[in-house]
Coordinates of C-alpha atoms and ligand atoms in Angstrom, one line a residue:
M18 CA 78.7 -129.2 -57.4
T19 CA 77.6 -131.8 -59.9
Q20 CA 75.3 -130.0 -62.3
T21 CA 74.8 -133.0 -64.5
A22 CA 76.0 -136.6 -64.2
R23 CA 78.9 -137.7 -66.4
Y24 CA 78.2 -140.2 -69.1
T25 CA 80.2 -143.3 -69.0
A26 CA 83.2 -143.9 -71.3
D27 CA 81.4 -147.0 -72.6
S28 CA 78.4 -144.8 -73.6
R29 CA 80.7 -142.6 -75.7
D30 CA 82.2 -145.7 -77.4
R31 CA 78.8 -147.1 -78.1
V32 CA 77.7 -143.8 -79.7
R33 CA 80.8 -143.6 -81.8
D34 CA 80.2 -147.2 -83.0
A35 CA 76.6 -146.5 -83.9
V36 CA 77.2 -143.4 -85.9
D37 CA 76.8 -143.6 -89.6
M38 CA 79.5 -141.1 -90.7
V39 CA 78.3 -140.7 -94.3
A40 CA 74.7 -140.1 -93.1
L41 CA 75.8 -137.7 -90.5
V42 CA 78.0 -135.5 -92.8
S43 CA 75.4 -135.8 -95.6
T44 CA 73.0 -133.7 -93.5
R45 CA 75.4 -130.8 -94.1
T46 CA 76.8 -131.5 -97.6
E47 CA 76.3 -133.9 -100.4
L48 CA 78.8 -136.7 -100.5
R49 CA 80.1 -138.6 -103.5
R50 CA 81.6 -142.0 -103.1
A51 CA 85.2 -142.2 -104.3
G52 CA 86.3 -145.7 -103.0
A53 CA 85.5 -148.4 -100.5
N54 CA 86.2 -146.3 -97.5
S55 CA 86.2 -142.8 -99.1
Y56 CA 83.7 -140.1 -99.8
F57 CA 84.2 -136.5 -101.0
G58 CA 82.0 -133.5 -100.7
R59 CA 82.1 -129.7 -100.5
C60 CA 83.4 -128.6 -97.2
P61 CA 80.8 -127.1 -94.8
F62 CA 83.4 -125.2 -92.9
H63 CA 84.7 -123.0 -95.8
D64 CA 83.2 -121.6 -99.0
E65 CA 84.3 -123.6 -101.9
R66 CA 83.3 -124.9 -105.3
T67 CA 85.4 -128.0 -105.4
A68 CA 84.9 -131.0 -103.1
S69 CA 87.8 -130.9 -100.6
L70 CA 86.2 -132.6 -97.7
H71 CA 87.1 -136.3 -97.4
V72 CA 85.1 -138.7 -95.1
S73 CA 86.3 -142.1 -94.1
P74 CA 83.3 -144.0 -92.8
D75 CA 85.3 -146.9 -91.3
E76 CA 87.5 -144.7 -89.2
K77 CA 84.6 -142.2 -88.7
L78 CA 86.8 -139.3 -89.5
Y79 CA 86.6 -136.3 -91.8
H80 CA 89.3 -134.1 -93.2
C81 CA 89.2 -131.0 -95.4
F82 CA 92.2 -130.6 -97.8
G83 CA 91.2 -127.0 -98.3
C84 CA 90.9 -125.5 -94.8
S85 CA 92.4 -128.4 -92.7
E86 CA 89.3 -128.9 -90.6
S87 CA 89.2 -132.5 -89.4
G88 CA 87.9 -134.6 -86.6
D89 CA 85.5 -137.4 -85.4
P90 CA 81.7 -137.4 -85.3
F91 CA 81.6 -135.6 -82.0
K92 CA 83.7 -132.7 -83.3
F93 CA 81.7 -132.6 -86.5
V94 CA 78.5 -132.0 -84.5
M95 CA 80.2 -129.6 -82.1
Q96 CA 81.4 -127.6 -85.1
T97 CA 78.3 -127.6 -87.2
E98 CA 75.7 -127.2 -84.4
G99 CA 77.7 -125.1 -82.0
V100 CA 77.2 -127.4 -79.0
D101 CA 79.7 -128.6 -76.4
F102 CA 80.9 -132.2 -76.3
R103 CA 78.1 -133.3 -74.0
G104 CA 75.5 -131.7 -76.3
A105 CA 77.1 -133.5 -79.3
L106 CA 77.1 -136.8 -77.4
E107 CA 73.4 -136.5 -76.5
S108 CA 72.5 -135.4 -80.0
L109 CA 74.2 -138.3 -81.7
A110 CA 72.9 -140.8 -79.1
G111 CA 69.4 -139.6 -79.9
R112 CA 69.9 -139.7 -83.7
F113 CA 71.5 -143.1 -83.8
G114 CA 69.4 -144.8 -81.0
V115 CA 71.9 -145.2 -78.2
T116 CA 70.9 -145.1 -74.6
L117 CA 73.4 -143.1 -72.6
Q118 CA 74.4 -144.3 -69.2
T119 CA 75.6 -142.0 -66.4
E120 CA 78.3 -142.7 -63.9
E121 CA 77.1 -143.3 -60.4
E122 CA 76.4 -140.1 -58.6
D123 CA 75.7 -139.4 -55.0
P124 CA 72.0 -139.6 -54.0
A125 CA 71.6 -135.8 -53.5
A126 CA 73.0 -135.0 -56.9
A127 CA 70.9 -137.7 -58.5
A128 CA 67.7 -136.3 -56.8
A129 CA 68.5 -132.8 -57.9
R130 CA 69.1 -134.0 -61.5
Q131 CA 65.9 -135.9 -61.5
R132 CA 64.0 -132.9 -60.3
R133 CA 65.5 -130.7 -63.0
E134 CA 64.6 -133.3 -65.6
R135 CA 61.0 -133.4 -64.3
L136 CA 60.8 -129.6 -64.5
Y137 CA 62.2 -129.6 -68.1
S138 CA 59.6 -132.1 -69.2
L139 CA 56.9 -130.2 -67.4
L140 CA 57.9 -127.0 -69.3
D141 CA 58.1 -128.9 -72.6
R142 CA 54.6 -130.4 -72.0
A143 CA 53.3 -126.9 -71.3
A144 CA 54.9 -125.6 -74.5
T145 CA 53.1 -128.4 -76.5
Y146 CA 49.9 -127.6 -74.7
Y147 CA 50.0 -123.9 -75.4
A148 CA 51.0 -124.5 -79.0
R149 CA 48.0 -126.8 -79.5
C150 CA 45.7 -124.2 -78.0
L151 CA 47.0 -121.5 -80.4
W152 CA 45.9 -123.6 -83.4
E153 CA 42.9 -125.4 -82.0
A154 CA 41.2 -123.3 -79.3
R155 CA 38.3 -121.1 -80.4
E156 CA 39.4 -118.3 -78.0
A157 CA 42.8 -118.2 -79.7
A158 CA 41.2 -116.9 -82.9
D159 CA 42.2 -113.3 -82.3
A160 CA 45.8 -114.4 -81.4
R161 CA 46.1 -116.4 -84.5
E162 CA 44.8 -113.6 -86.6
H163 CA 47.1 -111.1 -84.9
L164 CA 50.1 -113.2 -85.7
L165 CA 49.2 -114.0 -89.3
A166 CA 48.3 -110.3 -89.9
R167 CA 51.8 -109.4 -88.8
G168 CA 53.0 -111.5 -91.7
F169 CA 54.2 -114.6 -89.8
S170 CA 53.7 -117.9 -91.6
E171 CA 52.2 -120.9 -89.9
E172 CA 55.4 -122.7 -90.6
I173 CA 57.6 -120.3 -88.6
L174 CA 55.1 -120.1 -85.8
R175 CA 55.1 -123.8 -85.5
E176 CA 58.8 -124.0 -85.7
F177 CA 59.2 -121.6 -82.7
R178 CA 56.3 -123.4 -80.9
I179 CA 54.4 -120.2 -80.5
G180 CA 51.3 -120.9 -78.4
Y181 CA 48.3 -119.5 -76.6
A182 CA 47.6 -119.6 -72.9
P183 CA 43.8 -119.8 -72.4
S184 CA 42.1 -117.2 -70.2
A185 CA 40.8 -119.6 -67.6
W186 CA 42.5 -119.7 -64.2
D187 CA 43.5 -123.4 -64.1
R188 CA 44.1 -124.8 -67.7
I189 CA 47.8 -125.6 -67.2
L190 CA 47.1 -126.8 -63.7
V191 CA 44.5 -129.3 -64.9
A192 CA 46.6 -130.4 -67.9
T193 CA 49.7 -131.1 -65.9
R194 CA 48.1 -132.4 -62.7
Q195 CA 46.7 -135.2 -64.8
A196 CA 50.2 -136.0 -66.0
G197 CA 51.3 -136.3 -62.3
Y198 CA 52.9 -132.9 -61.6
G199 CA 52.3 -131.2 -58.3
D200 CA 51.7 -127.6 -57.4
E201 CA 55.2 -127.2 -56.0
E202 CA 56.7 -128.2 -59.4
L203 CA 54.3 -125.9 -61.3
L204 CA 55.4 -123.0 -59.0
A205 CA 59.1 -123.9 -59.5
A206 CA 58.7 -124.0 -63.2
G207 CA 57.1 -120.6 -63.2
L208 CA 53.8 -121.9 -64.7
A209 CA 51.6 -121.2 -61.6
Q210 CA 51.4 -118.6 -58.9
R211 CA 50.0 -118.6 -55.4
S212 CA 46.6 -117.1 -54.8
R213 CA 46.6 -114.1 -52.4
S214 CA 42.9 -114.4 -51.7
R215 CA 42.8 -118.1 -51.2
P216 CA 45.9 -119.2 -49.2
G217 CA 47.2 -122.6 -50.2
S218 CA 45.8 -122.5 -53.7
V219 CA 47.6 -121.7 -56.9
Y220 CA 46.4 -120.6 -60.3
D221 CA 47.9 -120.3 -63.9
F222 CA 50.7 -117.7 -64.2
F223 CA 50.0 -117.1 -67.9
R224 CA 46.4 -116.4 -68.9
A225 CA 45.1 -115.0 -72.2
K226 CA 48.6 -114.5 -73.6
I227 CA 50.4 -115.3 -76.9
M228 CA 53.2 -117.6 -75.6
F229 CA 56.8 -117.6 -76.7
P230 CA 58.7 -120.5 -75.3
T231 CA 62.3 -119.6 -74.3
A232 CA 64.7 -122.5 -74.7
D233 CA 68.4 -122.9 -74.0
A234 CA 71.0 -123.8 -76.6
R235 CA 70.2 -127.4 -76.3
G236 CA 66.5 -126.8 -77.1
R237 CA 65.2 -127.4 -73.6
V238 CA 62.3 -125.0 -72.8
R239 CA 63.2 -123.0 -69.7
G240 CA 60.4 -120.5 -69.5
F241 CA 58.1 -118.3 -71.5
G242 CA 57.4 -114.8 -72.6
G243 CA 53.7 -114.1 -72.7
R244 CA 52.2 -111.2 -74.8
T245 CA 49.0 -109.6 -73.7
M246 CA 46.4 -109.4 -76.5
E247 CA 44.5 -106.2 -75.7
G248 CA 46.1 -102.9 -74.9
G249 CA 45.4 -101.1 -71.6
R250 CA 47.1 -101.0 -68.3
M251 CA 48.7 -104.4 -68.5
P252 CA 52.4 -104.6 -69.5
K253 CA 52.7 -105.9 -73.1
Y254 CA 54.9 -108.8 -72.1
I255 CA 55.3 -110.8 -68.9
N256 CA 58.0 -113.4 -68.6
T257 CA 58.6 -116.4 -66.4
P258 CA 60.0 -115.2 -63.1
D259 CA 63.6 -116.1 -62.4
G260 CA 63.7 -119.5 -60.7
E261 CA 65.4 -122.9 -60.8
L262 CA 65.7 -123.1 -64.6
Y263 CA 64.8 -119.7 -65.9
H264 CA 67.4 -116.9 -65.6
K265 CA 66.5 -113.8 -67.5
R266 CA 70.1 -112.8 -67.9
E267 CA 70.9 -116.0 -69.7
V268 CA 68.0 -115.8 -72.3
L269 CA 69.0 -115.7 -75.9
Y270 CA 65.7 -116.2 -77.5
G271 CA 65.8 -118.6 -80.5
I272 CA 69.4 -119.7 -79.7
E273 CA 68.4 -123.4 -80.2
L274 CA 67.3 -122.7 -83.8
A275 CA 70.0 -120.1 -84.6
R276 CA 72.9 -122.0 -83.2
S277 CA 74.0 -124.1 -86.2
A278 CA 73.6 -121.3 -88.7
A279 CA 75.5 -118.9 -86.4
A280 CA 78.3 -121.5 -85.9
K281 CA 78.7 -121.9 -89.6
A282 CA 78.6 -118.1 -90.3
G283 CA 80.9 -117.3 -87.4
R284 CA 78.5 -114.6 -86.3
M285 CA 75.2 -114.1 -84.5
I286 CA 72.8 -111.3 -85.2
L287 CA 71.1 -110.0 -82.0
V288 CA 67.8 -108.3 -82.1
E289 CA 65.5 -107.0 -79.4
G290 CA 62.4 -109.0 -78.6
Y291 CA 60.6 -112.1 -79.7
T292 CA 58.9 -111.1 -82.9
D293 CA 62.1 -109.7 -84.5
V294 CA 63.7 -113.1 -84.1
L295 CA 60.7 -114.7 -85.9
A296 CA 60.8 -112.1 -88.7
L297 CA 64.5 -112.6 -89.3
H298 CA 64.3 -116.4 -89.3
Q299 CA 61.3 -116.3 -91.6
A300 CA 63.2 -114.1 -94.0
G301 CA 66.0 -116.7 -94.1
I302 CA 68.4 -115.0 -91.7
R303 CA 68.7 -118.0 -89.5
N304 CA 71.7 -116.8 -87.3
A305 CA 69.5 -114.5 -85.3
A306 CA 68.6 -114.6 -81.6
G307 CA 66.9 -112.2 -79.2
I308 CA 68.0 -110.3 -76.1
M309 CA 65.3 -108.7 -74.0
G310 CA 66.4 -105.1 -73.8
T311 CA 69.5 -103.4 -75.2
S312 CA 71.9 -104.6 -72.7
L313 CA 74.0 -107.7 -73.3
T314 CA 74.8 -109.6 -70.1
A315 CA 78.0 -111.4 -69.1
E316 CA 76.0 -114.7 -69.2
Q317 CA 74.8 -114.1 -72.7
V318 CA 78.3 -113.1 -73.8
R319 CA 79.7 -116.3 -72.4
E320 CA 77.2 -118.4 -74.3
L321 CA 77.8 -116.4 -77.5
A322 CA 81.6 -116.6 -77.2
R323 CA 81.4 -120.3 -77.3
L324 CA 79.6 -120.2 -80.6
V325 CA 80.8 -117.3 -82.7
G326 CA 83.6 -114.7 -82.9
V327 CA 81.4 -111.8 -84.0
V328 CA 78.1 -110.5 -82.7
E329 CA 76.1 -107.9 -84.5
I330 CA 73.5 -106.1 -82.6
C331 CA 70.6 -104.4 -84.5
L332 CA 70.2 -101.2 -82.7
D333 CA 68.2 -98.1 -83.3
A334 CA 70.1 -95.1 -82.0
D335 CA 67.0 -93.8 -80.2
R336 CA 66.7 -96.9 -78.2
A337 CA 70.3 -97.5 -77.5
G338 CA 70.7 -97.2 -73.7
Q339 CA 74.2 -95.8 -73.8
D340 CA 75.3 -96.9 -70.4
A341 CA 73.9 -100.4 -70.8
A342 CA 75.4 -100.6 -74.3
L343 CA 78.8 -99.5 -73.0
R344 CA 78.8 -102.2 -70.4
A345 CA 77.8 -104.7 -73.0
A346 CA 80.8 -103.7 -75.1
Q347 CA 83.2 -104.0 -72.2
V348 CA 81.8 -107.4 -71.3
A349 CA 82.0 -108.6 -74.9
G350 CA 85.5 -107.3 -75.3
S351 CA 86.8 -109.1 -72.3
A352 CA 85.3 -112.4 -73.6
G353 CA 87.1 -111.9 -76.9
L354 CA 83.9 -111.3 -78.8
E355 CA 83.9 -108.7 -81.5
L356 CA 80.8 -106.6 -81.1
R357 CA 79.4 -104.7 -84.0
V358 CA 76.2 -102.6 -84.4
V359 CA 73.8 -102.7 -87.4
P360 CA 72.4 -99.2 -87.3
L361 CA 68.7 -99.0 -87.9
P362 CA 66.6 -96.0 -88.9
P363 CA 65.4 -94.1 -85.8
G364 CA 62.4 -95.6 -84.1
S365 CA 62.3 -98.8 -86.2
D366 CA 63.0 -102.4 -85.5
P367 CA 64.4 -105.2 -87.8
G368 CA 60.9 -106.5 -88.5
E369 CA 59.8 -103.1 -89.7
V370 CA 62.9 -102.7 -91.9
I371 CA 62.0 -106.0 -93.5
S372 CA 58.5 -105.1 -94.2
G373 CA 59.6 -101.6 -95.5
E374 CA 62.7 -102.3 -97.4
G375 CA 62.6 -106.1 -97.8
V376 CA 65.1 -108.7 -96.6
D377 CA 67.7 -107.2 -99.0
G378 CA 67.3 -103.8 -97.3
L379 CA 68.1 -105.4 -93.9
R380 CA 71.0 -107.3 -95.4
R381 CA 72.3 -104.1 -96.9
R382 CA 72.2 -102.5 -93.4
M383 CA 73.9 -105.5 -92.0
A384 CA 76.7 -105.2 -94.5
E385 CA 77.2 -101.6 -93.1
S386 CA 77.6 -102.7 -89.5
V387 CA 80.2 -100.7 -87.6
P388 CA 82.4 -101.6 -84.6
F389 CA 80.5 -101.0 -81.4
V390 CA 82.8 -98.3 -80.1
M391 CA 82.4 -96.4 -83.4
F392 CA 78.7 -96.5 -83.0
V393 CA 78.9 -95.2 -79.4
V394 CA 81.3 -92.4 -80.3
R395 CA 79.0 -91.2 -83.1
L396 CA 76.1 -91.4 -80.8
V397 CA 77.8 -89.3 -78.1
L398 CA 79.0 -86.7 -80.7
D399 CA 75.5 -86.5 -82.3
R400 CA 73.9 -85.8 -78.9
A401 CA 76.6 -83.5 -77.6
E402 CA 76.2 -79.7 -77.6
L403 CA 79.5 -79.0 -79.2
S404 CA 79.0 -75.3 -79.6
S405 CA 79.7 -74.7 -75.9
A406 CA 82.9 -75.5 -73.9
E407 CA 80.7 -77.2 -71.3
G408 CA 79.1 -79.4 -73.9
K409 CA 82.5 -80.4 -75.2
D410 CA 83.6 -81.2 -71.7
R411 CA 80.6 -83.4 -71.1
A412 CA 81.2 -85.2 -74.4
F413 CA 84.9 -85.6 -73.6
A414 CA 84.0 -87.1 -70.2
E415 CA 81.7 -89.5 -71.8
L416 CA 84.0 -90.5 -74.6
R417 CA 87.0 -90.9 -72.4
S418 CA 85.5 -94.0 -70.8
V419 CA 85.0 -95.4 -74.3
L420 CA 88.3 -94.4 -75.8
A421 CA 90.8 -94.7 -73.0
P422 CA 90.6 -98.5 -72.6
L423 CA 91.0 -99.2 -76.4
P424 CA 94.3 -100.8 -77.3
A425 CA 96.4 -99.1 -80.0
S426 CA 94.9 -99.9 -83.4
A427 CA 93.9 -98.4 -86.6
L428 CA 90.3 -98.1 -85.3
R429 CA 91.6 -96.2 -82.2
D430 CA 93.5 -93.8 -84.4
E431 CA 90.4 -93.3 -86.6
L432 CA 88.2 -92.6 -83.6
I433 CA 90.7 -90.2 -82.0
K434 CA 90.8 -88.3 -85.3
L435 CA 87.0 -88.2 -85.4
V436 CA 86.6 -87.0 -81.8
A437 CA 89.6 -84.6 -82.0
G438 CA 87.9 -82.9 -85.0
A439 CA 84.6 -82.6 -83.2
L440 CA 86.1 -81.3 -79.9
E441 CA 88.5 -79.0 -81.8
L442 CA 91.6 -80.5 -80.4
S443 CA 94.7 -81.9 -82.1
P444 CA 94.7 -85.7 -82.3
A445 CA 98.0 -85.7 -80.4
R446 CA 96.5 -83.5 -77.6
L447 CA 93.4 -85.7 -77.4
A448 CA 95.7 -88.7 -77.0
T449 CA 97.4 -87.0 -74.2
L450 CA 94.2 -86.1 -72.5
L451 CA 93.1 -89.7 -72.7
S452 CA 96.3 -91.1 -71.3
N453 CA 95.7 -89.1 -68.1
D454 CA 92.7 -86.9 -67.8
R455 CA 93.0 -85.9 -64.2
E456 CA 96.4 -84.4 -64.1
Q457 CA 96.4 -83.6 -67.9
S458 CA 99.9 -84.8 -68.1
T459 CA 101.9 -87.7 -69.4
I460 CA 104.7 -89.7 -68.0
V461 CA 107.8 -89.1 -70.2
P462 CA 110.8 -91.5 -70.3
G463 CA 112.6 -91.2 -67.0
G464 CA 109.4 -91.0 -65.1
R465 CA 109.0 -87.3 -65.1
V466 CA 105.6 -85.9 -65.5
A467 CA 105.2 -83.6 -68.5
V468 CA 102.3 -81.2 -68.4
D469 CA 100.7 -80.4 -71.7
P470 CA 102.2 -77.1 -72.8
T471 CA 98.9 -75.5 -73.6
V472 CA 97.6 -76.4 -70.1
R473 CA 100.9 -75.1 -68.6
A474 CA 100.4 -71.8 -70.3
E475 CA 96.8 -71.5 -69.1
R476 CA 97.8 -72.4 -65.5
S477 CA 100.7 -70.0 -65.3
F478 CA 98.5 -67.2 -66.7
L479 CA 95.9 -67.8 -63.9
A480 CA 98.6 -68.0 -61.3
M481 CA 99.9 -64.6 -62.4
C482 CA 96.4 -63.1 -62.2
V483 CA 96.2 -64.3 -58.6
A484 CA 99.7 -62.9 -57.9
A485 CA 98.8 -59.5 -59.4
P486 CA 95.1 -59.2 -58.7
E487 CA 94.5 -55.7 -60.1
A488 CA 96.0 -56.2 -63.5
G489 CA 94.9 -59.8 -63.4
A490 CA 91.2 -58.8 -63.1
A491 CA 91.5 -56.7 -66.3
A492 CA 93.4 -59.4 -68.1
L493 CA 90.9 -62.0 -67.1
A494 CA 88.0 -59.8 -68.1
S495 CA 89.4 -59.4 -71.6
L496 CA 89.4 -63.2 -72.3
D497 CA 86.4 -65.5 -73.0
P498 CA 87.0 -68.4 -70.6
G499 CA 85.0 -70.8 -72.8
Q500 CA 87.4 -70.1 -75.7
A501 CA 90.7 -69.4 -73.9
F502 CA 91.0 -72.4 -71.7
T503 CA 91.2 -75.9 -73.0
S504 CA 91.5 -77.4 -69.5
A505 CA 88.1 -77.9 -68.0
P506 CA 89.3 -77.5 -64.3
L507 CA 91.2 -74.3 -65.2
R508 CA 88.3 -72.9 -67.2
R509 CA 86.1 -73.4 -64.1
A510 CA 88.9 -71.8 -61.9
A511 CA 89.0 -68.8 -64.3
L512 CA 85.2 -68.4 -64.0
H513 CA 85.5 -68.5 -60.3
L514 CA 88.4 -66.0 -60.1
R515 CA 86.6 -63.4 -62.1
G516 CA 85.5 -61.1 -59.3
Q517 CA 87.3 -63.2 -56.7
L518 CA 90.9 -62.3 -57.4
E519 CA 91.4 -60.3 -54.2
S520 CA 90.5 -63.4 -52.1
P521 CA 90.5 -66.4 -54.4
L522 CA 89.8 -69.0 -51.7
A523 CA 86.8 -67.2 -50.2
E524 CA 83.4 -68.2 -51.4
L525 CA 84.4 -71.4 -52.8
P526 CA 81.4 -73.7 -53.1
A527 CA 81.7 -76.3 -50.3
D528 CA 80.6 -79.2 -52.5
D529 CA 83.1 -78.7 -55.3
D530 CA 86.4 -80.4 -54.4
E531 CA 87.8 -80.1 -57.9
L532 CA 87.3 -76.4 -58.1
A533 CA 88.8 -76.0 -54.6
R534 CA 91.8 -78.0 -55.5
S535 CA 92.4 -76.0 -58.8
V536 CA 92.1 -72.6 -57.1
A537 CA 94.3 -73.8 -54.1
D538 CA 96.9 -74.9 -56.6
L539 CA 96.9 -71.6 -58.4
V540 CA 97.2 -69.6 -55.1
A541 CA 100.1 -71.8 -54.1
R542 CA 101.8 -71.2 -57.5
A543 CA 101.2 -67.5 -57.2
G544 CA 102.8 -67.4 -53.8
R545 CA 105.9 -69.2 -55.1
G546 CA 106.3 -67.1 -58.2
G547 CA 107.1 -63.7 -56.7
P548 CA 105.9 -60.3 -58.0
V549 CA 104.5 -60.2 -61.5
T550 CA 104.9 -57.2 -63.8
A551 CA 102.2 -55.9 -66.1
D552 CA 104.2 -57.0 -69.1
Q553 CA 104.7 -60.5 -67.8
L554 CA 101.0 -60.8 -67.3
E555 CA 100.3 -59.4 -70.7
H556 CA 102.8 -61.8 -72.3
A557 CA 101.0 -64.8 -70.6
R558 CA 97.6 -63.5 -71.7
L559 CA 98.8 -63.1 -75.3
L560 CA 100.1 -66.7 -75.3
L561 CA 96.6 -67.9 -74.5
E562 CA 95.1 -65.7 -77.1
L563 CA 97.6 -67.0 -79.7
A564 CA 96.7 -70.6 -78.8
C565 CA 93.0 -69.7 -79.1
V566 CA 93.4 -68.1 -82.6
E567 CA 95.5 -71.1 -83.7
R568 CA 92.7 -73.5 -82.6
A569 CA 90.2 -71.4 -84.6
L570 CA 92.5 -71.5 -87.6
A571 CA 92.9 -75.3 -87.5
R572 CA 89.1 -75.6 -87.2
A573 CA 88.4 -73.2 -90.0
S574 CA 90.9 -74.9 -92.4
S575 CA 89.7 -78.4 -91.7
E576 CA 86.2 -77.4 -92.3
H577 CA 87.0 -75.1 -95.3
Q578 CA 85.3 -72.3 -93.5
P579 CA 85.5 -68.7 -94.7
G580 CA 87.4 -66.2 -92.5
I581 CA 90.8 -67.9 -92.7
T582 CA 92.4 -64.8 -93.9
D583 CA 91.0 -62.7 -91.0
L584 CA 92.2 -65.3 -88.5
A585 CA 95.6 -65.4 -90.1
R586 CA 95.8 -61.6 -89.9
R587 CA 94.7 -61.8 -86.2
R588 CA 97.4 -64.4 -85.5
Q589 CA 100.1 -62.1 -87.0
Q590 CA 98.9 -59.2 -84.8
V591 CA 99.1 -61.4 -81.7
L592 CA 102.5 -62.6 -82.7
D593 CA 103.7 -59.0 -83.2
A594 CA 102.3 -58.0 -79.8
I595 CA 104.1 -61.0 -78.2
G596 CA 107.3 -59.8 -79.8
A597 CA 106.9 -56.3 -78.5
V598 CA 106.1 -57.4 -75.0
S599 CA 109.0 -59.9 -75.0
G600 CA 111.3 -57.1 -76.0
R601 CA 110.2 -55.0 -73.1
I602 CA 110.6 -57.9 -70.6
E603 CA 114.1 -58.6 -71.8
Q604 CA 115.1 -54.9 -71.4
V605 CA 114.0 -55.0 -67.8
I606 CA 116.0 -58.2 -67.1
Ligands
LIG720 ZN1 87.2 -126.9 -95.6

């Protein structure tokens, strides 16, 4: 499919010929003449005090002796403005007055391209019309007042082409019909909608709205966000419906104005919503664009990855849709984009932070951005109910999907330590659980499956309870399953077995496969193990109790809690009891 026609090689050469290299580079840095064909200036690609960038106007080349960036005019524009080659070619052609010619295309492709160009110009015309209404129309007085009262300068509002759609039913229709556009084109551009009451007629899609034109990276308007003025039942914003040019998933509001600052900084700040973008740009933070909602789409990630290496999302923990956020992180990671979060105070947006703490306040928060996974892990732990075993299980289940895919790194180690502490596990054990959560085992060299020793002890104790139901019932009753079992499936099995030891497989809930599998496995093990003596059972029970006390000890010493002496004494008692039972078992054998 030919999206856009190729420009001829001759067009490229003519643009290169027309470029004034000194004028072009001078838009980014001040140049000083050093010879007939030689200029120097401070490099726009790295921070420096000396002038390392050399420009040769005749060859139309630049080279930095500091950071080794070099290239021709096209590369210069691509690098400084964050556009692709085609975008650079078009930009230079416009700046230096060259008409580009396209290679011959087939008639269908040519027609499709012409239609798109008409729709683009229709949307641009509409943006100009709405902007004029905002500043000139009497009925836009409230809108103007609202925007200025929110602290936006006329300069920033004009730069973003903020506009106003009048309340009448046909303003954009009339304005664009006069320019030769038909109803079908207005519908395709999302500027009109069909009337339900009067079949065949159309009316303006946006009425009595503050208008935010949404452009692509090349600055072409593709659609609008319209904000309702008065409160009430109407949604606050309506957007152009998805169509030929507008795709909600691709929108990065303000990208056309943020692009070059973002390319230079190597990072893009993402905020939620139109007015936050305006607030940041007005405050001089120009590498900011908007996503509508907290989720970052694959389309947005693709666009951003072309431009920057790091994306920082301003997120307030209250609003972070965790699932959406997680998907975003996965998408970004797979595109090689580093995703960081600028944590905001609960319930606030970047605009509010600026008005409350000033731009410096927001900059300070930006300097404290954290890797995305770190943000999510903290969020899950904050929300989890870590006082109960079930709460810990839920937190683990959520965190597993975050932690398990992380490659080995210092960050992963740090996160595992953080989570292990919160879940009261040793980091090594947590790493084991992450490597295979279902079987709770790891593959050791040679391909054998090694079960975690703690889990093995828990499992063999339960199997013994099943094998010796009478003594088992007493042993089970003496333990608190929430404390004694680290394995979630075994803990659930233990809860089921209390009161069911005589016939463990009876009364299993029909809809709980996991529980059924665990209990079935224990019954099978009990059958294989032969008769169990009271001492063997007690020995197994004491091992669980020892592990339990040791976990409590680890927790207490890491949190400097009192009661360590008591726990240490208890540990010694259990060890003594184990010694005594072991002695009896050995005598029998
Ligand atoms: Zn340089």
